[in-house]
Tab-separated table of C-alpha atoms in Angstrom:
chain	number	residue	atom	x	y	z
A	56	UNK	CA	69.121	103.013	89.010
A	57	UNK	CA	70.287	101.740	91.998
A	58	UNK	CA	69.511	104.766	94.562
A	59	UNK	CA	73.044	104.362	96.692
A	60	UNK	CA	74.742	105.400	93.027
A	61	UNK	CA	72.534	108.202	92.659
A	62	UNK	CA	73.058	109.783	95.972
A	63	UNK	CA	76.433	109.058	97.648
A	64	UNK	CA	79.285	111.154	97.467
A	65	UNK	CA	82.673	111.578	98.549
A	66	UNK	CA	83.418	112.534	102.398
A	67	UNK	CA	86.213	114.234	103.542
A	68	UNK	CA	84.975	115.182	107.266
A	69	UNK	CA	84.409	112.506	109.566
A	70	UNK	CA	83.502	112.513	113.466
A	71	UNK	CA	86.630	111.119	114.964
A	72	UNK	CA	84.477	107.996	116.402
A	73	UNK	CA	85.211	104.781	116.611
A	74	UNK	CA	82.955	102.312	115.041
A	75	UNK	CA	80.880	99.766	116.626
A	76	UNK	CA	82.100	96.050	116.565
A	77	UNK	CA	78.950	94.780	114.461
A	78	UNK	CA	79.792	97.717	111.679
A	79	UNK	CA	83.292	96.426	111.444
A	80	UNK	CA	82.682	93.297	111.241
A	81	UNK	CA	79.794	93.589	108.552
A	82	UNK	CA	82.833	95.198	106.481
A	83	UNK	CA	85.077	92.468	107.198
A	84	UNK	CA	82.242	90.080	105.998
A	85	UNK	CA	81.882	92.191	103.181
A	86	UNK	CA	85.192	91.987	101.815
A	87	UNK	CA	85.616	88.185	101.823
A	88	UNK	CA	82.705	88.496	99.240
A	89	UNK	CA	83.175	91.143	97.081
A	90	UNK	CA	83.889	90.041	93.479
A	91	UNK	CA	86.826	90.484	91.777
A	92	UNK	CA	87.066	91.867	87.697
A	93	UNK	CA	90.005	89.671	87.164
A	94	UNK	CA	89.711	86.579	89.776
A	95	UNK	CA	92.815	85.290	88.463
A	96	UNK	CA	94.580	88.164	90.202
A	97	UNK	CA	95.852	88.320	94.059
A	98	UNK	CA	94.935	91.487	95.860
A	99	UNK	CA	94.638	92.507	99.647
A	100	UNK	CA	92.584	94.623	101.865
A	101	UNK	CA	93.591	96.092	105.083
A	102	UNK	CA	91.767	97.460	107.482
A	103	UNK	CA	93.650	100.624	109.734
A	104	UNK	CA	93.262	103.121	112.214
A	105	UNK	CA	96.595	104.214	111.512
A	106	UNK	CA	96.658	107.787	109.422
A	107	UNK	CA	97.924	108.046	105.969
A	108	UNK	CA	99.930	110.883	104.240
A	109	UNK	CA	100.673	112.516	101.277
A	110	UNK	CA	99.025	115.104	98.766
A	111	UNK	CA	94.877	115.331	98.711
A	112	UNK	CA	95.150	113.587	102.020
A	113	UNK	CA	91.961	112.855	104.228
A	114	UNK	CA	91.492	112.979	108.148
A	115	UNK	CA	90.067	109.601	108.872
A	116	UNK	CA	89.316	107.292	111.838
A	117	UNK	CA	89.634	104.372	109.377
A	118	UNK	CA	91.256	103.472	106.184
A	119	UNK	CA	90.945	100.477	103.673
A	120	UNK	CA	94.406	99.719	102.039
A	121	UNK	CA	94.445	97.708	98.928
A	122	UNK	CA	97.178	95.634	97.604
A	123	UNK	CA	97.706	93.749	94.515
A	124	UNK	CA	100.511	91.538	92.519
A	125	UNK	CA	101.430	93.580	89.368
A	126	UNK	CA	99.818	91.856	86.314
A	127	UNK	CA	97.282	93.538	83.323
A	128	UNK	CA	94.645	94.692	84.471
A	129	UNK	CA	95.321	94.330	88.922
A	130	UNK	CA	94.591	97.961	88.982
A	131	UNK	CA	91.101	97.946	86.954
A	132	UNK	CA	91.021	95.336	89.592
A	133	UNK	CA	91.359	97.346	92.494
A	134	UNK	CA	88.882	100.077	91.287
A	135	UNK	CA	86.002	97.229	90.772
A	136	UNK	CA	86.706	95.661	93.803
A	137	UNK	CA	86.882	98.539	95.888
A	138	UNK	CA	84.326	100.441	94.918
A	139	UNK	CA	81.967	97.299	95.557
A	140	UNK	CA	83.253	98.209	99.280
A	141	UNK	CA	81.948	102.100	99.308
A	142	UNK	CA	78.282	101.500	97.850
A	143	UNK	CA	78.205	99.130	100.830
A	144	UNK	CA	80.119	101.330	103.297
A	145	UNK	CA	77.317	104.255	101.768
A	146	UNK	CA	74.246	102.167	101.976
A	147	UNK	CA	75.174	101.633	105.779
A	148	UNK	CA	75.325	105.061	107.108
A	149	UNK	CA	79.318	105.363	106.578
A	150	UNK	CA	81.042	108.086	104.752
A	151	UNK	CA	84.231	106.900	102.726
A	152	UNK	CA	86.489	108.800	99.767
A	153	UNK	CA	89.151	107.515	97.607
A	154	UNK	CA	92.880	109.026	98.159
A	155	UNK	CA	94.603	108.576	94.927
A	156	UNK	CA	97.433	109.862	95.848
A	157	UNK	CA	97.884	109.383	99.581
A	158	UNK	CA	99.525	106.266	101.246
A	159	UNK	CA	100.129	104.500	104.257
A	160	UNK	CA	101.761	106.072	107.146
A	161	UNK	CA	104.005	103.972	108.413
A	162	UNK	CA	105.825	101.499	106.305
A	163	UNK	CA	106.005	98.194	107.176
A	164	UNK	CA	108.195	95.476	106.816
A	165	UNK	CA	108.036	94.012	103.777
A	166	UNK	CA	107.303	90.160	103.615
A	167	UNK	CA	106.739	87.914	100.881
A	168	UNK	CA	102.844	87.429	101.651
A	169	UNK	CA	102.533	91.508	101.721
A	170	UNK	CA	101.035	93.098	98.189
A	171	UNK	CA	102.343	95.676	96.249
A	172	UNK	CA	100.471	98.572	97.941
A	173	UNK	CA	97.856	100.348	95.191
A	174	UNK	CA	95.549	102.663	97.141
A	175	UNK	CA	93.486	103.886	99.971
A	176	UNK	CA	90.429	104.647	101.003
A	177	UNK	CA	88.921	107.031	104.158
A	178	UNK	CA	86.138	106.001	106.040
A	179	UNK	CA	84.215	106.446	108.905
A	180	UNK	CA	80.456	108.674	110.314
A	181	UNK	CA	80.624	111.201	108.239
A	182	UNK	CA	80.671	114.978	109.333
A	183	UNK	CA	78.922	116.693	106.777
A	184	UNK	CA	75.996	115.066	104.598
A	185	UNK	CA	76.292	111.605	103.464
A	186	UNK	CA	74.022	112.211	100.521
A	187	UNK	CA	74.128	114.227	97.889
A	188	UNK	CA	70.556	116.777	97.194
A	189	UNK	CA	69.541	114.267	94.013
A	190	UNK	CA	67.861	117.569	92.874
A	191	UNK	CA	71.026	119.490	92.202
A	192	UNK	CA	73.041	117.989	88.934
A	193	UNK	CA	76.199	116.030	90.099
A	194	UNK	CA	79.937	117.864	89.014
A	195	UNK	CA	79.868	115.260	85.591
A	196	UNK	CA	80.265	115.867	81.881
A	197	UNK	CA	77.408	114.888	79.978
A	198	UNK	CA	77.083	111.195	78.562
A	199	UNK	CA	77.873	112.313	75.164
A	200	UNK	CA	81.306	113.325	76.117
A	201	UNK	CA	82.190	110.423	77.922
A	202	UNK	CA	80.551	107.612	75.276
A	203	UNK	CA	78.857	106.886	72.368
A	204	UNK	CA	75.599	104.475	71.961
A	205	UNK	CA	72.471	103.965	73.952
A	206	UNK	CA	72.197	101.959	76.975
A	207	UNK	CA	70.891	102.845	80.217
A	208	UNK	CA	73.904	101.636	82.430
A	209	UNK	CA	75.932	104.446	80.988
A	210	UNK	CA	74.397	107.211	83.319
A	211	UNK	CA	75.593	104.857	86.346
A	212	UNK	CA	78.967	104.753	84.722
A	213	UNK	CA	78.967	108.327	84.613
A	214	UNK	CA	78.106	109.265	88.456
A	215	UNK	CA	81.173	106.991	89.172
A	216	UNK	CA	83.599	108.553	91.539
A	217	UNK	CA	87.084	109.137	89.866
A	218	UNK	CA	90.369	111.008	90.575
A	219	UNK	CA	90.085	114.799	90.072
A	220	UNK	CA	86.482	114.652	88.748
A	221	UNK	CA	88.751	114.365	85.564
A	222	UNK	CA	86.742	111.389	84.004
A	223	UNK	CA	89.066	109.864	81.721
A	224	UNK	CA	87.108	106.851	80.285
A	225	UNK	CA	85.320	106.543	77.006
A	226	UNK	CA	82.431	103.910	76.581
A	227	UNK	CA	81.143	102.833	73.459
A	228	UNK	CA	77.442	101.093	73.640
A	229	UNK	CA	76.601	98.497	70.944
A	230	UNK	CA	74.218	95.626	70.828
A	231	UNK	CA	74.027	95.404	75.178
A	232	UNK	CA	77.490	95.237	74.760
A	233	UNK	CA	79.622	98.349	76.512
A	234	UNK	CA	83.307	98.708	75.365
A	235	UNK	CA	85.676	100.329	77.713
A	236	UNK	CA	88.580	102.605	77.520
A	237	UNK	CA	90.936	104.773	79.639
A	238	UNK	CA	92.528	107.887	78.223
A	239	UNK	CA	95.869	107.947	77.240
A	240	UNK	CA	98.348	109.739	79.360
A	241	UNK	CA	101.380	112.570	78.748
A	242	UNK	CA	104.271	110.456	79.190
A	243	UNK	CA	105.612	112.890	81.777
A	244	UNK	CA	102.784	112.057	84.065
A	245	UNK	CA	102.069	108.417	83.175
A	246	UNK	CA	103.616	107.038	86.062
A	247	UNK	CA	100.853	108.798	87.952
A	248	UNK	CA	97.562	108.761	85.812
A	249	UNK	CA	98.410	105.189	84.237
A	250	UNK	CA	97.859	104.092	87.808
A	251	UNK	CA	94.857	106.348	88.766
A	252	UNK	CA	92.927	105.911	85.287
A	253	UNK	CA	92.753	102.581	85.337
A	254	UNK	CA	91.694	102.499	88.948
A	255	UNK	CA	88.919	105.293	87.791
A	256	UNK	CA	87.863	102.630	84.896
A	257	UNK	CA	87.496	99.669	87.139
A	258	UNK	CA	84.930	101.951	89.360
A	259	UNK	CA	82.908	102.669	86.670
A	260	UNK	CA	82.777	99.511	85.570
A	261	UNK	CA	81.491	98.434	88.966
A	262	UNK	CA	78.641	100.817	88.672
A	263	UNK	CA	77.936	99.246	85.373
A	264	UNK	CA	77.932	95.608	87.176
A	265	UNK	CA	75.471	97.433	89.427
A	266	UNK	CA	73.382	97.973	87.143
A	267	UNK	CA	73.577	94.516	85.079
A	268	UNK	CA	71.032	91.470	85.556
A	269	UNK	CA	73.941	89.591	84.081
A	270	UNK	CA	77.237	90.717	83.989
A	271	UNK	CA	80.733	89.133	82.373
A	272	UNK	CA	84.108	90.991	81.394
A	273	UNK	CA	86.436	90.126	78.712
A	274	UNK	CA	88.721	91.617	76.105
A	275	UNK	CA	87.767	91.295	72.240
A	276	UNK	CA	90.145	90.715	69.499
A	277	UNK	CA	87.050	92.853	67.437
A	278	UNK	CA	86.583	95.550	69.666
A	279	UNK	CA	86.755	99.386	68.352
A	280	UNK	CA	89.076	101.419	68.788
A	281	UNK	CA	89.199	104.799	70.518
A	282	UNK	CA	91.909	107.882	69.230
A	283	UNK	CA	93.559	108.470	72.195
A	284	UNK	CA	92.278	105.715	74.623
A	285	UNK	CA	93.322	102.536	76.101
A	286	UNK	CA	90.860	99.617	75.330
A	287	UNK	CA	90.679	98.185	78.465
A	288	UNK	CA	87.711	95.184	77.786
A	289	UNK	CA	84.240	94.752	77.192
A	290	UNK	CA	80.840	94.207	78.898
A	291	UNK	CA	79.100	91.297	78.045
């Protein structure tokens, strides 16, 4: 398995630092490359300095802010795309966590070109380990909670970072094939955990990507179904 999946983990403390012009600029490089889920669908990354707010929020020197046109599937989007952006950000020395539920700081004028706003992301030198001790077992439920089948790109899908180590996916292995699902949400908090599932589900599936000599996503009219889940597309 690819070793930056294995180890990294989610910082919250970072040395308040700036970073070095050829680090930046590697990201910026970066994220004219990463690959999108759904390249039919508009997005936008921002890099700030700027703080962000709201509950769960993280002390940063920098922050990726991701934008997207509402369509299916922009937030699965998101999640693929940004996570793409930490396993690089991880691999380089730099610490980074997801804030589901914090956003930018100071609102901006809108303008037609802008993005719906989706999600943030901390980064920076981290202040406490960037690695996780690969001998002590990672906060996860085991694979046969979480899926169904055998295929070895599962346990990367697993180790994925999602919001409130809550895990709501479902994957169902058949024939190198990996169907995948989000969990169905109480329609009190949907508004919420639609939004932060799907974002969850597009992570994993980047993990999965990882792990994939060849990779392709698309929905099937013959899929299975899941009680209680959200088919969201399949693994080719």
């Amino acid at each position: 398995m690819n070793e930056i999946i294995q180890k990294r983990q989610s910082i919250r403390t970072y040395e308040h630092t700036p970073l070095d012009d050829a680090t930046l600029e590697a990201l910026r490089t970066e994220i004219k490359n990463v690959t999108p889920l759904y390249p039919n669908i508009r997005y936008s990354i921002e890099i700030t300095d700027k703080p962000t707010k709201g509950l769960y929020n993280v002390k940063a020197p920098y922050y990726l802010i991701f934008g997207s046109e509402k369509k299916d599937g922009a937030h699965e989007n998101i999640g693929f795309i940004g996570q793409q952006l930490d396993l690089f950000l991880s691999e380089i020395g730099i610490g980074t966590c997801w804030l589901g539920i914090a956003k930018p700081g100071k609102a901006e004028e809108k303008e037609d070109s802008i993005l719906p706003f989706v999600i943030c992301m901390s980064f920076g030198r981290p202040a406490e380990p960037l690695y996780r001790n690969l001998a002590s077992k990672p906060d996860r439920k085991a694979l046969e909670e979480i899926s169904e089948g055998v295929d070895e790109r599962l346990e990367a899908a697993r180790l994925a970072p999602n919001s409130h180590n809550a895990q709501n996916w479902y994957f169902i292995a058949q024939n190198r094939e990996i169907h995948c699902y989000r969990k169905k949400t109480n329609p009190f908090v949907r508004f919420v955990y639609n939004r932060l599932n799907a974002i969850d589900v597009g992570i994993a599936i980047c993990h999965i990507a990882e792990e994939s000599s060849n990779f392709s996503f698309l929905k099937k009219p013959d899929a299975p179904m899941r009680t209680g889940y959200v088919y969201i597309g399949t693994v080719i």
